[in-house]
């Protein structure tokens, strides 16, 4: 019995793709619910989430949500 079969590989890649899509949707929903005082910041996060697959949503969930709630003192 082989451990690495084409069927198992297909199943693994399908699950990883599905998890990546779910992560993207969660990040987009949370992004739309946050309030950024600077429109440039919002534009940058939009581009990162949409065009950097898997890593972009993870970065937003780890860094972006925390920075959106802080008040900027100038």
PDB file of C-alpha atoms in Angstrom:
ATOM      1  CA  UNK A   1       0.000   0.000   0.000  1.00  0.00           C
ATOM      2  CA  UNK A   2       1.499   3.285  -1.110  1.00  0.00           C
ATOM      3  CA  UNK A   3       1.059   6.328   1.070  1.00  0.00           C
ATOM      4  CA  UNK A   4       1.374   8.889  -1.724  1.00  0.00           C
ATOM      5  CA  UNK A   5      -1.283   8.103  -4.280  1.00  0.00           C
ATOM      6  CA  UNK A   6      -2.703  10.520  -6.861  1.00  0.00           C
ATOM      7  CA  UNK A   7      -6.087  10.359  -5.148  1.00  0.00           C
ATOM      8  CA  UNK A   8      -4.607  11.366  -1.795  1.00  0.00           C
ATOM      9  CA  UNK A   9      -2.687  14.209  -3.422  1.00  0.00           C
ATOM     10  CA  UNK A  10      -5.847  15.451  -5.087  1.00  0.00           C
ATOM     11  CA  UNK A  11      -7.698  15.326  -1.774  1.00  0.00           C
ATOM     12  CA  UNK A  12      -4.938  17.227   0.040  1.00  0.00           C
ATOM     13  CA  UNK A  13      -4.770  19.976  -2.603  1.00  0.00           C
ATOM     14  CA  UNK A  14      -8.559  20.267  -2.671  1.00  0.00           C
ATOM     15  CA  UNK A  15      -8.671  20.710   1.121  1.00  0.00           C
ATOM     16  CA  UNK A  16      -5.848  23.260   1.074  1.00  0.00           C
ATOM     17  CA  UNK A  17      -7.562  25.226  -1.695  1.00  0.00           C
ATOM     18  CA  UNK A  18     -10.847  25.187   0.190  1.00  0.00           C
ATOM     19  CA  UNK A  19      -9.175  26.364   3.414  1.00  0.00           C
ATOM     20  CA  UNK A  20      -7.420  29.148   1.515  1.00  0.00           C
ATOM     21  CA  UNK A  21     -10.741  30.288   0.042  1.00  0.00           C
ATOM     22  CA  UNK A  22     -12.429  30.222   3.456  1.00  0.00           C
ATOM     23  CA  UNK A  23      -9.551  32.230   4.931  1.00  0.00           C
ATOM     24  CA  UNK A  24      -9.888  34.796   2.127  1.00  0.00           C
ATOM     25  CA  UNK A  25     -13.628  35.186   2.707  1.00  0.00           C
ATOM     26  CA  UNK A  26     -13.176  35.563   6.484  1.00  0.00           C
ATOM     27  CA  UNK A  27     -10.447  38.170   5.991  1.00  0.00           C
ATOM     28  CA  UNK A  28     -12.592  40.128   3.526  1.00  0.00           C
ATOM     29  CA  UNK A  29     -15.596  40.132   5.840  1.00  0.00           C
ATOM     30  CA  UNK A  30     -13.496  41.285   8.788  1.00  0.00           C
ATOM     31  CA  UNK A  31     -11.776  43.865   6.595  1.00  0.00           C
ATOM     32  CA  UNK A  32     -15.086  45.367   5.511  1.00  0.00           C
ATOM     33  CA  UNK A  33     -16.160  45.669   9.150  1.00  0.00           C
ATOM     34  CA  UNK A  34     -13.041  47.577  10.258  1.00  0.00           C
ATOM     35  CA  UNK A  35     -12.679  51.328  10.240  1.00  0.00           C
ATOM     36  CA  UNK A  36      -9.445  52.873   8.990  1.00  0.00           C
ATOM     37  CA  UNK A  37      -8.927  56.632   9.327  1.00  0.00           C
ATOM     38  CA  UNK A  38      -6.505  56.696   6.383  1.00  0.00           C
ATOM     39  CA  UNK A  39      -7.890  55.679   2.942  1.00  0.00           C
ATOM     40  CA  UNK A  40      -4.400  54.748   1.709  1.00  0.00           C
ATOM     41  CA  UNK A  41      -4.143  52.122   4.464  1.00  0.00           C
ATOM     42  CA  UNK A  42      -7.482  50.677   3.414  1.00  0.00           C
ATOM     43  CA  UNK A  43      -6.366  50.540  -0.221  1.00  0.00           C
ATOM     44  CA  UNK A  44      -3.096  48.813   0.669  1.00  0.00           C
ATOM     45  CA  UNK A  45      -4.856  46.173   2.780  1.00  0.00           C
ATOM     46  CA  UNK A  46      -7.359  45.590  -0.031  1.00  0.00           C
ATOM     47  CA  UNK A  47      -4.535  44.931  -2.486  1.00  0.00           C
ATOM     48  CA  UNK A  48      -2.637  42.700  -0.046  1.00  0.00           C
ATOM     49  CA  UNK A  49      -5.685  40.579   0.801  1.00  0.00           C
ATOM     50  CA  UNK A  50      -6.767  40.163  -2.819  1.00  0.00           C
ATOM     51  CA  UNK A  51      -3.453  39.740  -4.625  1.00  0.00           C
ATOM     52  CA  UNK A  52      -1.219  37.901  -2.163  1.00  0.00           C
ATOM     53  CA  UNK A  53      -2.885  34.508  -1.879  1.00  0.00           C
ATOM     54  CA  UNK A  54      -3.068  32.842   1.536  1.00  0.00           C
ATOM     55  CA  UNK A  55      -0.354  35.045   3.081  1.00  0.00           C
ATOM     56  CA  UNK A  56      -2.304  38.287   2.568  1.00  0.00           C
ATOM     57  CA  UNK A  57      -5.361  37.218   4.590  1.00  0.00           C
ATOM     58  CA  UNK A  58      -3.118  35.738   7.298  1.00  0.00           C
ATOM     59  CA  UNK A  59      -1.178  39.008   7.538  1.00  0.00           C
ATOM     60  CA  UNK A  60      -4.397  40.997   7.773  1.00  0.00           C
ATOM     61  CA  UNK A  61      -5.823  38.767  10.484  1.00  0.00           C
ATOM     62  CA  UNK A  62      -2.548  38.913  12.448  1.00  0.00           C
ATOM     63  CA  UNK A  63      -1.597  42.579  11.966  1.00  0.00           C
ATOM     64  CA  UNK A  64      -4.296  44.578  10.205  1.00  0.00           C
ATOM     65  CA  UNK A  65      -7.148  44.130  12.640  1.00  0.00           C
ATOM     66  CA  UNK A  66      -5.060  45.278  15.601  1.00  0.00           C
ATOM     67  CA  UNK A  67      -3.887  48.455  13.893  1.00  0.00           C
ATOM     68  CA  UNK A  68      -7.346  49.462  12.702  1.00  0.00           C
ATOM     69  CA  UNK A  69      -8.662  50.010  16.238  1.00  0.00           C
ATOM     70  CA  UNK A  70      -5.821  52.188  17.462  1.00  0.00           C
ATOM     71  CA  UNK A  71      -6.235  55.947  17.384  1.00  0.00           C
ATOM     72  CA  UNK A  72      -3.595  57.839  15.501  1.00  0.00           C
ATOM     73  CA  UNK A  73      -2.150  60.813  17.382  1.00  0.00           C
ATOM     74  CA  UNK A  74      -0.477  63.414  15.191  1.00  0.00           C
TER      75      UNK A  74
END
